[in-house]
Short mmCIF file of C-alpha atoms in Angstrom, two decimals:
data_model
loop_
_atom_site.label_atom_id
_atom_site.label_comp_id
_atom_site.label_asym_id
_atom_site.label_seq_id
_atom_site.Cartn_x
_atom_site.Cartn_y
_atom_site.Cartn_z
CA UNK A 1 -20.12 11.97 9.28
CA UNK A 2 -18.60 11.20 6.39
CA UNK A 3 -20.20 10.29 2.73
CA UNK A 4 -19.24 8.78 -0.54
CA UNK A 5 -22.24 9.17 -2.94
CA UNK A 6 -22.29 7.72 -6.84
CA UNK A 7 -25.32 7.14 -9.19
CA UNK A 8 -27.33 4.15 -8.11
CA UNK A 9 -27.56 2.94 -11.38
CA UNK A 10 -26.42 3.61 -15.37
CA UNK A 11 -27.81 2.58 -18.51
CA UNK A 12 -25.13 2.84 -21.55
CA UNK A 13 -24.71 1.12 -25.17
CA UNK A 14 -21.73 -1.17 -25.89
CA UNK A 15 -19.06 0.79 -28.53
CA UNK A 16 -20.42 4.06 -26.34
CA UNK A 17 -18.52 5.83 -23.64
CA UNK A 18 -19.84 6.47 -19.84
CA UNK A 19 -18.84 8.34 -16.65
CA UNK A 20 -19.61 7.54 -13.14
CA UNK A 21 -19.49 10.33 -10.94
CA UNK A 22 -18.56 10.24 -7.37
CA UNK A 23 -18.85 12.84 -4.59
CA UNK A 24 -17.28 12.59 -1.24
CA UNK A 25 -17.18 13.96 2.05
CA UNK A 26 -14.83 12.63 4.86
CA UNK A 27 -12.42 12.79 7.69
CA UNK A 28 -9.40 13.44 6.20
CA UNK A 29 -8.40 12.20 2.53
CA UNK A 30 -5.51 9.73 1.72
CA UNK A 31 -6.64 8.74 -2.06
CA UNK A 32 -9.97 7.81 -3.63
CA UNK A 33 -10.25 3.49 -5.03
CA UNK A 34 -12.13 2.57 -8.14
CA UNK A 35 -13.17 -0.97 -7.51
CA UNK A 36 -15.34 -3.29 -9.91
CA UNK A 37 -17.13 -5.91 -8.66
CA UNK A 38 -19.43 -8.24 -11.16
CA UNK A 39 -22.56 -9.74 -10.21
CA UNK A 40 -21.67 -12.66 -7.33
CA UNK A 41 -17.97 -11.75 -7.47
CA UNK A 42 -15.51 -10.22 -5.57
CA UNK A 43 -14.52 -6.66 -6.19
CA UNK A 44 -11.39 -5.52 -7.86
CA UNK A 45 -8.82 -3.30 -8.11
CA UNK A 46 -10.01 -0.35 -10.68
CA UNK A 47 -7.52 2.43 -10.26
CA UNK A 48 -6.15 4.44 -7.50
CA UNK A 49 -5.91 8.21 -7.49
CA UNK A 50 -4.00 10.25 -4.41
CA UNK A 51 -3.44 13.70 -6.87
CA UNK A 52 -5.90 16.03 -8.96
CA UNK A 53 -5.43 15.11 -12.50
CA UNK A 54 -6.75 12.22 -14.69
CA UNK A 55 -4.84 8.86 -14.23
CA UNK A 56 -5.71 7.01 -17.71
CA UNK A 57 -5.45 2.69 -17.76
CA UNK A 58 -6.41 1.07 -21.27
CA UNK A 59 -10.32 2.54 -21.70
CA UNK A 60 -10.53 3.00 -18.01
CA UNK A 61 -9.21 6.48 -16.67
CA UNK A 62 -9.80 8.03 -13.42
CA UNK A 63 -10.25 11.56 -12.23
CA UNK A 64 -9.83 13.18 -9.22
CA UNK A 65 -10.45 17.40 -7.89
CA UNK A 66 -9.59 17.20 -4.06
CA UNK A 67 -11.11 20.21 -3.72
CA UNK A 68 -14.47 19.66 -4.94
CA UNK A 69 -14.55 16.49 -3.65
CA UNK A 70 -15.22 14.83 -6.15
CA UNK A 71 -14.38 12.21 -8.98
CA UNK A 72 -15.07 10.02 -12.11
CA UNK A 73 -14.63 6.94 -13.72
CA UNK A 74 -14.77 6.92 -17.78
CA UNK A 75 -14.80 3.80 -19.25
CA UNK A 76 -14.11 4.24 -23.54
CA UNK A 77 -15.31 1.56 -25.83
CA UNK A 78 -17.84 -0.49 -23.94
CA UNK A 79 -18.11 -3.99 -24.21
CA UNK A 80 -20.74 -6.25 -22.75
CA UNK A 81 -18.71 -6.97 -20.14
CA UNK A 82 -18.27 -4.19 -18.94
CA UNK A 83 -21.55 -4.71 -17.05
CA UNK A 84 -20.94 -4.14 -13.48
CA UNK A 85 -20.90 -2.41 -10.26
CA UNK A 86 -18.23 0.31 -9.73
CA UNK A 87 -17.18 1.06 -6.67
CA UNK A 88 -15.77 4.53 -5.82
CA UNK A 89 -13.78 4.64 -2.13
CA UNK A 90 -12.01 6.47 -0.17
CA UNK A 91 -9.06 6.68 1.78
CA UNK A 92 -10.08 8.58 5.01
CA UNK A 93 -7.35 9.86 8.24
CA UNK A 94 -6.97 6.87 9.44
CA UNK A 95 -6.22 5.18 6.20
CA UNK A 96 -9.68 2.96 6.07
CA UNK A 97 -11.88 2.71 2.85
CA UNK A 98 -15.03 4.75 3.47
CA UNK A 99 -17.36 2.98 0.66
CA UNK A 100 -20.19 4.42 -2.11
CA UNK A 101 -22.69 1.98 -2.66
CA UNK A 102 -21.93 1.67 -6.03
CA UNK A 103 -23.18 2.38 -9.48
CA UNK A 104 -24.79 -0.36 -11.18
CA UNK A 105 -23.57 -0.54 -14.96
CA UNK A 106 -25.94 -1.87 -17.06
CA UNK A 107 -24.58 -1.84 -21.24
CA UNK A 108 -27.21 -2.71 -23.47
CA UNK A 109 -25.85 -3.81 -27.15
CA UNK B 1 -1.95 -18.79 -6.86
CA UNK B 2 -4.27 -18.30 -3.91
CA UNK B 3 -4.82 -15.35 -3.10
CA UNK B 4 -7.38 -15.34 -0.59
CA UNK B 5 -10.06 -18.17 0.31
CA UNK B 6 -12.85 -17.66 2.34
CA UNK B 7 -15.31 -21.03 3.87
CA UNK B 8 -17.26 -21.79 3.76
CA UNK B 9 -19.06 -20.52 -0.03
CA UNK B 10 -22.66 -19.71 1.88
CA UNK B 11 -24.38 -21.45 4.51
CA UNK B 12 -27.73 -20.94 6.05
CA UNK B 13 -28.25 -21.27 10.52
CA UNK B 14 -29.90 -20.76 12.86
CA UNK B 15 -30.66 -17.95 14.67
CA UNK B 16 -29.58 -18.01 17.88
CA UNK B 17 -26.20 -20.59 16.33
CA UNK B 18 -22.80 -19.60 16.85
CA UNK B 19 -20.35 -19.87 13.19
CA UNK B 20 -16.73 -19.04 12.27
CA UNK B 21 -16.38 -17.90 9.09
CA UNK B 22 -12.59 -18.51 7.87
CA UNK B 23 -10.34 -16.33 5.75
CA UNK B 24 -6.63 -18.01 5.11
CA UNK B 25 -4.16 -15.77 1.98
CA UNK B 26 -1.31 -16.22 1.69
CA UNK B 27 0.39 -12.64 0.04
CA UNK B 28 2.00 -11.89 3.66
CA UNK B 29 0.19 -8.55 3.76
CA UNK B 30 -0.06 -7.10 7.31
CA UNK B 31 -3.80 -6.22 6.62
CA UNK B 32 -6.52 -7.71 6.93
CA UNK B 33 -10.46 -6.62 7.54
CA UNK B 34 -14.39 -8.21 7.31
CA UNK B 35 -16.87 -6.44 5.63
CA UNK B 36 -19.93 -6.81 5.29
CA UNK B 37 -22.41 -5.92 1.49
CA UNK B 38 -26.06 -5.35 2.03
CA UNK B 39 -27.81 -4.11 -0.83
CA UNK B 40 -28.36 -0.99 -1.56
CA UNK B 41 -25.57 -0.22 1.23
CA UNK B 42 -21.53 0.57 0.79
CA UNK B 43 -18.91 -2.29 1.94
CA UNK B 44 -19.20 -1.63 5.81
CA UNK B 45 -15.94 -2.05 7.73
CA UNK B 46 -16.99 -4.92 10.95
CA UNK B 47 -13.69 -5.38 11.61
CA UNK B 48 -9.72 -4.78 11.11
CA UNK B 49 -6.51 -6.02 12.14
CA UNK B 50 -2.93 -4.38 10.80
CA UNK B 51 -0.70 -6.82 12.05
CA UNK B 52 -0.59 -9.83 13.47
CA UNK B 53 -1.48 -10.18 17.55
CA UNK B 54 -3.69 -7.21 16.85
CA UNK B 55 -7.59 -6.37 15.44
CA UNK B 56 -9.39 -3.37 15.22
CA UNK B 57 -13.18 -1.94 15.49
CA UNK B 58 -14.50 -1.05 12.47
CA UNK B 59 -17.86 0.40 11.20
CA UNK B 60 -20.81 -2.60 12.23
CA UNK B 61 -18.35 -4.64 14.75
CA UNK B 62 -21.48 -5.34 17.39
CA UNK B 63 -22.21 -8.78 17.44
CA UNK B 64 -18.89 -10.54 16.49
CA UNK B 65 -15.50 -11.01 17.43
CA UNK B 66 -12.00 -11.65 15.06
CA UNK B 67 -8.65 -12.97 16.25
CA UNK B 68 -5.21 -12.69 14.04
CA UNK B 69 -2.81 -15.28 15.76
CA UNK B 70 -0.82 -15.22 12.57
CA UNK B 71 -0.56 -13.56 9.42
CA UNK B 72 -1.97 -15.45 7.14
CA UNK B 73 -5.15 -15.69 9.22
CA UNK B 74 -8.19 -14.14 10.14
CA UNK B 75 -11.79 -15.92 11.36
CA UNK B 76 -14.69 -14.17 12.10
CA UNK B 77 -17.03 -15.51 14.83
CA UNK B 78 -20.52 -14.89 15.12
CA UNK B 79 -21.29 -16.04 18.96
CA UNK B 80 -25.37 -15.89 18.80
CA UNK B 81 -26.31 -14.84 14.45
CA UNK B 82 -29.57 -12.82 14.58
CA UNK B 83 -31.50 -12.54 11.07
CA UNK B 84 -30.08 -9.00 10.57
CA UNK B 85 -26.28 -10.88 10.32
CA UNK B 86 -27.88 -11.98 7.08
CA UNK B 87 -25.47 -10.34 4.33
CA UNK B 88 -22.52 -11.36 1.93
CA UNK B 89 -18.63 -10.77 4.37
CA UNK B 90 -15.94 -10.80 2.50
CA UNK B 91 -12.44 -10.32 3.71
CA UNK B 92 -9.83 -8.71 2.09
CA UNK B 93 -5.95 -8.39 2.90
CA UNK B 94 -3.72 -5.29 2.13
CA UNK B 95 -0.41 -4.32 2.32
CA UNK B 96 -1.48 -1.12 4.46
CA UNK B 97 1.14 1.37 5.77
CA UNK B 98 4.17 -0.89 3.39
CA UNK B 99 3.82 -0.82 -0.19
CA UNK B 100 0.20 0.18 -0.93
CA UNK B 101 -3.46 0.55 0.83
CA UNK B 102 -5.11 -1.29 -2.36
CA UNK B 103 -7.34 -4.25 -0.67
CA UNK B 104 -7.45 -8.03 -1.59
CA UNK B 105 -10.44 -9.15 -1.53
CA UNK B 106 -12.12 -12.91 -1.11
CA UNK B 107 -14.40 -14.16 -3.29
CA UNK B 108 -17.17 -13.96 -0.34
CA UNK B 109 -19.58 -16.02 2.02
CA UNK B 110 -23.43 -15.94 1.75
CA UNK B 111 -24.67 -15.48 5.40
CA UNK B 112 -28.65 -16.36 5.54
CA UNK B 113 -29.45 -16.23 9.23
CA UNK B 114 -33.16 -17.78 9.93
#
């Protein structure tokens, strides 16, 4: 079966750094997405990785290791507005997105 | 720019009644999707359409039907609603296979079946 695992909830302090991990087992792999979803809102795109390595975009970075079935999203200089759920999704062999349940990130002052 | 719109924003529906959730995009995306999102679960694909005139079943299609008469519209119909269909429904679109597989989401419809 297809499976994507990420922690249910994480807590971090404003101004700090947090790493949200995602492991996956899917039928085929055509890339991995990270989305941000604020409570009561729609998911919005953060990053896409298809090759191994680190992709940096401002305060957010995303890492992929295809051989380990592993990705992480790194958020630096945390702000209160970063309080949200972060969704990991894998594009499978049929080019459909398989979604993790999401990690709720709580930022404390 | 509207992007993707969904209607209604929320709805309370009696079990056994039918309902159509509307979704319209103005980005000329070829692919469209319907997901449901339930607490503690990831987004689950209900139905999808890779291009106007074609549709496919996702992970949880039972009790739902879709049509794709044109590029812009992708309505989702519940023929006879049941309480387990209480959920938040998201419509999404992408330029799948054309540019990228990044999906753009509508604001969602909160449906409660009583």
